[in-house]
DNA sequence: AAGTGCGCCAACCGCTTCTTT
DNA sequence: GAAAGAAGCGGTTGGCGCACT
């Protein structure tokens, strides 16, 4: 494209902006607003393309920009959001006030990517990297590439999601987003009759019992003040090694995020502390999807179901050394880690294959 | 001091999406 | 519904500054 309508008349200036140009642009926008960007260069007396003016304003001159280095919390949030949203920088930026998509993209490419790789995490898939057997020491591969046997929960999920239900989820989400008409506040959100998948293999009778509830309703994470996050509530006793139970809040290994461990009559309940105002969701609260509108912060989010799946199940971050037990101000992101925890716990179970077959069957009912 | 390599970041490019006519 | 223009987005590039040799 190169040639915008605003650039036809005269050859636009390129390259870095001079302070004079900045001043002109600021003055003009402060006085008149930007209106149509293609007319800004002429009106402001700039020999720039309107697109270039827009970019300069958005990325550099806007008064609400937060300059300076990213905090650790911001970085963590970016990583977590990236796990959910992928390279959708503008979406990610929407959750970091004062930061631009360009800034975040640059940070990702220059810094975060490297850090994750050093920590043995594939920055694109957010899965742990593993050494390739017999290969070059430096060669690593995504864990999921290697461990694809049927006992791998991830592959089970991937298969069931990718092959049989992604299309349905997309259709569903389309309906969900387009049919939405009423706004739901953070404490009166609507619910879909979406399968709240539960496996409850008699957890009252056996120490081997595992009760897992995966709430697959996109609203559970779309309607979140700070970040969209799937809620995975799990109450389990068998999957946790004794040390977990003893250490209460401290889960060794990769996860030391924000969680509570509640002793519930012999069972250890790991509970999300997601910052949903309403706190507890129940099936009885479900309403028709017609009544539902997803909110992500203040804006409608156009997440597709397949992306949700990737975020919730396929792209679980494992940043044990990032999370150091201190609670992030962004509480809501922590539940992402819980999905990872869920996976790990299920991997310890010899029955999880069946369980996730049930998940996919459940989704089939969409 | 000069040359080189590297990282960071602002800006560009081209494509897609949205809006208007 | 189609076409055109505008805006938005994400990948990529290029230049600057710094560290190292």
XYZ file of C-alpha atoms (C1' of nucleotides) in Angstrom:
408
model
C 0.000 0.000 0.000
C 2.601 2.530 0.876
C 0.541 5.217 -0.812
C -2.214 6.485 1.360
C -4.707 8.942 0.126
C -3.117 11.500 2.390
C 0.267 10.930 0.799
C -0.580 11.416 -2.855
C -0.104 15.121 -3.126
C 3.405 15.511 -1.885
C 6.099 13.157 -0.947
C 5.763 12.677 2.769
C 8.676 13.040 5.067
C 9.914 9.858 6.652
C 12.103 8.885 9.497
C 12.365 10.244 12.963
C 10.202 13.086 14.028
C 11.812 16.384 14.894
C 10.769 18.267 18.037
C 9.239 20.911 15.784
C 7.072 18.352 14.074
C 6.037 16.931 17.399
C 5.116 20.358 18.609
C 3.035 21.064 15.545
C 1.185 17.812 15.883
C 0.555 18.243 19.578
C -0.682 21.773 19.120
C -2.960 20.780 16.326
C -4.470 17.831 18.119
C -4.857 19.703 21.361
C -6.687 22.400 19.500
C -8.805 20.480 17.026
C -8.486 16.842 17.910
C -7.216 14.515 15.283
C -10.488 14.056 13.457
C -9.634 12.426 10.196
C -5.999 11.532 10.289
C -5.545 11.945 6.585
C -6.262 15.632 6.899
C -4.096 16.202 9.938
C -0.792 16.674 8.104
C -2.192 19.447 5.936
C -3.994 21.171 8.742
C -1.054 20.900 11.077
C 1.439 21.977 8.443
C 3.301 18.738 8.466
C 4.887 16.982 5.548
C 3.925 13.640 6.930
C 1.547 10.929 6.025
C -1.626 10.902 8.108
C -0.861 7.408 9.114
C 2.515 8.472 10.345
C 0.912 11.259 12.373
C -1.508 8.846 13.908
C 1.277 6.479 14.836
C 3.385 9.226 16.283
C 0.523 10.448 18.382
C -0.561 7.042 19.591
C 2.873 5.691 20.301
C 4.684 8.725 21.541
C 2.839 11.979 21.967
C -0.376 10.957 23.652
C -0.511 12.584 27.072
C -1.709 9.487 28.867
C 1.289 7.419 27.940
C 3.295 5.891 30.689
C 6.914 6.213 29.732
C 9.782 4.322 31.209
C 10.669 0.764 31.818
C 8.117 -1.923 32.377
C 7.620 -3.132 35.891
C 7.933 -6.794 36.717
C 4.202 -6.915 37.236
C 3.595 -5.476 33.830
C 5.940 -7.996 32.297
C 4.223 -10.835 34.065
C 0.898 -9.610 32.897
C 2.111 -9.357 29.333
C 3.347 -12.910 29.450
C 0.110 -14.148 30.826
C -1.940 -12.180 28.374
C 0.224 -13.382 25.550
C -0.458 -16.932 26.598
C -4.122 -16.226 26.142
C -4.205 -13.769 23.292
C -1.094 -14.551 21.315
C 0.490 -11.774 19.293
C -2.521 -9.550 19.511
C -0.579 -6.663 20.846
C -3.343 -4.163 20.775
C -5.514 -6.439 22.857
C -2.700 -6.931 25.280
C -2.022 -3.225 25.383
C -5.636 -2.607 26.257
C -4.941 -4.206 29.595
C -1.893 -2.128 30.321
C -2.937 1.478 30.743
C -0.461 3.900 29.307
C 1.330 1.294 27.259
C 1.132 0.972 23.511
C 0.934 -2.122 21.422
C 4.173 -1.146 19.751
C 5.911 -0.809 23.056
C 4.677 -4.155 24.240
C 5.576 -5.801 20.986
C 9.074 -4.411 21.216
C 9.421 -5.528 24.776
C 8.259 -8.970 23.867
C 10.611 -9.334 20.956
C 13.615 -7.832 22.632
C 13.351 -8.997 26.179
C 10.567 -11.269 27.261
C 11.062 -13.797 24.502
C 14.621 -14.227 25.569
C 13.798 -14.509 29.221
C 11.231 -17.193 28.579
C 13.595 -19.152 26.412
C 16.238 -18.972 29.082
C 13.724 -20.317 31.537
C 12.969 -23.186 29.261
C 9.656 -21.919 28.036
C 8.678 -21.722 24.440
C 7.629 -18.088 24.004
C 5.191 -18.828 21.254
C 3.411 -21.777 22.745
C 4.126 -21.038 26.414
C 4.888 -24.643 26.886
C 8.007 -25.911 28.528
C 10.905 -26.631 26.263
C 12.613 -29.979 26.534
C 15.922 -31.162 25.252
C 15.795 -33.277 22.134
C 17.207 -36.670 22.814
C 20.456 -37.412 21.092
C 20.467 -34.091 19.448
C 22.413 -30.938 19.736
C 22.479 -29.658 23.282
C 21.073 -26.396 22.200
C 18.191 -27.910 20.407
C 15.000 -27.812 22.282
C 11.497 -28.647 21.373
C 8.162 -27.935 22.761
C 7.129 -30.463 25.296
C 3.936 -31.067 23.500
C 5.795 -31.987 20.385
C 7.507 -34.755 22.138
C 5.156 -36.183 24.659
C 2.231 -36.959 22.543
C 1.211 -40.300 23.908
C -2.238 -40.900 25.175
C -1.237 -40.283 28.734
C -0.430 -36.727 27.950
C -3.320 -34.700 29.093
C -2.350 -31.860 26.871
C -2.585 -33.928 23.765
C -5.915 -35.291 24.838
C -7.195 -31.804 25.275
C -5.648 -30.613 22.065
C -7.207 -33.414 20.140
C -10.618 -33.127 21.571
C -10.625 -29.400 21.184
C -9.016 -29.098 17.818
C -10.613 -31.920 15.996
C -14.121 -32.110 17.170
C -15.254 -28.944 18.697
C -13.336 -25.898 17.666
C -15.759 -25.152 14.910
C -18.656 -25.437 17.245
C -16.988 -23.160 19.710
C -16.449 -20.587 17.025
C -20.030 -20.782 15.938
C -21.100 -20.651 19.496
C -18.988 -17.655 20.259
C -20.209 -15.888 17.184
C -23.724 -16.377 18.362
C -22.722 -15.424 21.797
C -21.136 -12.187 20.769
C -23.630 -11.169 18.162
C -26.717 -12.023 20.103
C -25.581 -10.196 23.148
C -27.587 -7.164 23.804
C -27.663 -6.441 27.457
C -24.762 -5.342 29.481
C -23.917 -7.204 32.583
C -22.157 -5.573 35.398
C -19.303 -7.217 37.094
C -21.481 -8.424 39.879
C -24.460 -9.428 37.884
C -22.940 -11.102 34.964
C -24.940 -13.407 32.819
C -24.159 -17.003 32.333
C -24.448 -19.293 29.469
C -25.923 -22.709 29.516
C -22.489 -23.790 28.668
C -21.247 -27.072 29.937
C -19.674 -26.645 33.261
C -17.718 -29.779 32.973
C -17.426 -31.682 36.130
C -15.792 -34.946 36.858
C -16.742 -36.113 40.231
C -15.796 -39.722 40.515
C -17.075 -40.329 43.962
C -14.766 -38.058 45.794
C -16.527 -38.663 49.008
C -15.498 -42.230 49.381
C -11.929 -42.562 48.345
C -8.665 -40.945 49.017
C -8.017 -41.422 45.340
C -10.937 -39.286 44.484
C -10.479 -36.352 42.244
C -13.069 -33.732 41.760
C -12.451 -31.357 38.971
C -14.656 -28.665 37.732
C -13.624 -26.919 34.603
C -15.810 -24.020 33.923
C -15.739 -23.656 30.229
C -18.008 -20.722 30.026
C -16.127 -17.946 28.268
C -17.895 -15.447 30.410
C -16.125 -16.685 33.407
C -13.065 -15.175 32.068
C -14.402 -12.608 29.684
C -16.185 -10.764 32.391
C -13.201 -9.917 34.419
C -12.149 -6.469 35.402
C -8.488 -6.745 34.765
C -7.975 -9.636 32.466
C -9.896 -12.360 30.869
C -9.209 -15.529 32.687
C -10.732 -18.929 32.645
C -11.718 -20.170 36.009
C -10.660 -23.610 36.788
C -11.787 -24.684 40.137
C -10.364 -27.857 41.319
C -10.769 -29.681 44.458
C -8.509 -32.594 44.754
C -6.849 -34.751 47.250
C -5.145 -37.484 45.366
C -3.190 -35.427 42.941
C -1.363 -33.449 45.504
C 1.638 -34.994 47.070
C 1.542 -34.909 50.850
C 3.992 -32.078 50.912
C 1.529 -29.900 49.122
C -1.021 -30.428 51.753
C 1.416 -29.786 54.492
C 2.778 -26.649 53.020
C -0.584 -25.150 52.689
C 0.004 -22.124 50.575
C 3.321 -23.030 49.173
C 3.223 -25.212 46.158
C 6.703 -26.249 45.238
C 7.811 -26.074 41.678
C 6.463 -23.812 39.083
C 3.431 -22.526 40.805
C 3.406 -20.304 43.796
C 0.674 -18.056 42.695
C -2.359 -16.758 44.374
C -4.331 -19.580 45.758
C -5.905 -20.836 48.882
C -5.728 -24.279 50.176
C -8.742 -25.186 52.197
C -9.125 -28.318 54.154
C -12.588 -29.473 53.454
C -13.305 -32.539 55.462
C -10.169 -34.333 54.513
C -10.045 -32.964 51.000
C -7.784 -30.196 50.033
C -9.619 -27.590 48.088
C -7.515 -25.425 45.898
C -9.467 -22.365 45.156
C -8.998 -19.674 42.663
C -8.888 -16.185 43.982
C -9.912 -14.615 40.773
C -11.307 -11.195 41.260
C -14.756 -11.838 40.075
C -16.996 -9.737 42.151
C -19.626 -12.341 42.424
C -17.123 -14.800 43.685
C -18.978 -18.032 43.366
C -20.743 -19.234 40.313
C -23.338 -21.846 40.227
C -25.266 -23.625 37.580
C -28.442 -22.222 38.952
C -27.308 -18.806 38.015
C -27.153 -19.720 34.399
C -29.295 -17.712 32.089
C -29.959 -17.772 28.431
C -27.114 -16.808 26.211
C -29.359 -14.143 24.795
C -28.992 -12.247 27.988
C -25.339 -12.307 28.006
C -22.742 -9.852 27.046
C -19.124 -10.432 27.518
C -17.093 -7.702 28.998
C -13.433 -7.533 29.195
C -12.566 -4.520 31.173
C -14.674 -1.836 29.590
C -14.674 -3.181 26.139
C -16.197 -5.982 24.235
C -13.659 -8.563 23.489
C -13.685 -10.422 20.259
C -12.000 -13.485 21.490
C -12.798 -16.535 19.561
C -13.549 -19.756 21.196
C -10.557 -21.442 19.711
C -8.429 -18.759 21.257
C -10.069 -19.325 24.535
C -9.210 -22.934 24.273
C -5.662 -22.138 23.456
C -5.479 -19.851 26.366
C -7.231 -22.049 28.798
C -5.828 -25.360 27.886
C -3.058 -25.225 25.414
C -0.966 -22.310 26.317
C -0.429 -22.594 29.942
C 2.457 -20.569 31.169
C 4.959 -22.077 33.461
C 6.855 -19.313 35.032
C 7.740 -20.612 38.369
C 10.637 -18.335 38.754
C 8.620 -15.345 37.816
C 5.969 -15.860 40.373
C 7.665 -15.755 43.672
C 4.732 -16.071 45.917
C 4.025 -12.419 46.065
C 0.581 -11.744 44.949
C 0.389 -9.840 41.769
C -1.944 -6.897 41.789
C -3.507 -8.571 38.848
C -5.055 -11.324 40.857
C -7.139 -12.465 38.053
C -4.335 -13.775 35.972
C -3.402 -16.266 38.559
C -6.031 -18.699 37.571
C -4.108 -19.319 34.414
C -1.599 -21.023 36.562
C -4.257 -23.112 38.062
C -4.961 -24.661 34.739
C -1.362 -25.667 34.651
C -1.746 -27.064 38.104
C -4.787 -28.919 36.971
C -2.892 -30.446 34.126
C -0.040 -31.499 36.305
C -2.348 -33.050 38.779
C -4.246 -34.879 36.173
C -1.083 -36.153 34.661
C -0.528 -37.965 37.892
C -3.757 -39.731 37.455
C -4.282 -42.780 35.368
C -7.849 -41.911 34.763
C -7.540 -38.509 33.296
C -7.717 -39.795 29.758
C -11.226 -40.928 30.367
C -11.999 -37.727 32.114
C -11.036 -35.601 29.221
C -12.855 -37.765 26.859
C -15.800 -36.705 28.939
C -14.785 -33.115 28.451
C -14.849 -33.409 24.729
C -18.115 -35.268 24.869
C -19.479 -32.509 26.984
C -18.449 -29.939 24.432
C -20.120 -31.963 21.746
C -23.417 -30.883 23.192
C -22.904 -27.328 22.131
C 40.535 5.885 19.025
C 38.399 3.130 15.590
C 35.784 -0.785 14.284
C 32.311 -4.164 15.125
C 28.395 -6.394 17.064
C 24.265 -6.178 19.434
C 20.024 -4.577 21.604
C 16.454 -1.410 21.779
C 12.940 1.212 19.928
C 10.666 4.394 16.719
C 8.820 4.181 12.474
C 7.486 2.020 8.172
C 4.987 -1.279 5.258
C 1.420 -3.956 3.774
C -2.509 -6.272 4.933
C -7.082 -6.534 7.182
C -11.078 -4.578 9.118
C -14.302 -1.039 9.687
C -17.049 2.818 8.098
C -19.170 5.602 4.854
C -21.277 6.550 0.532
C -24.335 -5.171 -1.836
C -20.236 -2.942 -3.776
C -16.657 0.289 -3.746
C -13.684 3.510 -1.687
C -11.519 5.587 2.006
C -9.974 5.533 6.745
C -8.322 3.302 10.639
C -6.173 -0.429 12.938
C -2.977 -4.052 13.400
C 1.168 -6.823 13.448
C 5.560 -7.953 11.205
C 9.660 -5.928 9.884
C 13.271 -2.533 9.224
C 16.651 0.902 10.130
C 19.105 3.921 13.002
C 20.994 5.110 17.282
C 23.624 4.193 21.363
C 26.279 1.260 24.073
C 29.609 -2.383 25.108
C 33.346 -4.849 23.763
C 37.595 -5.808 21.225
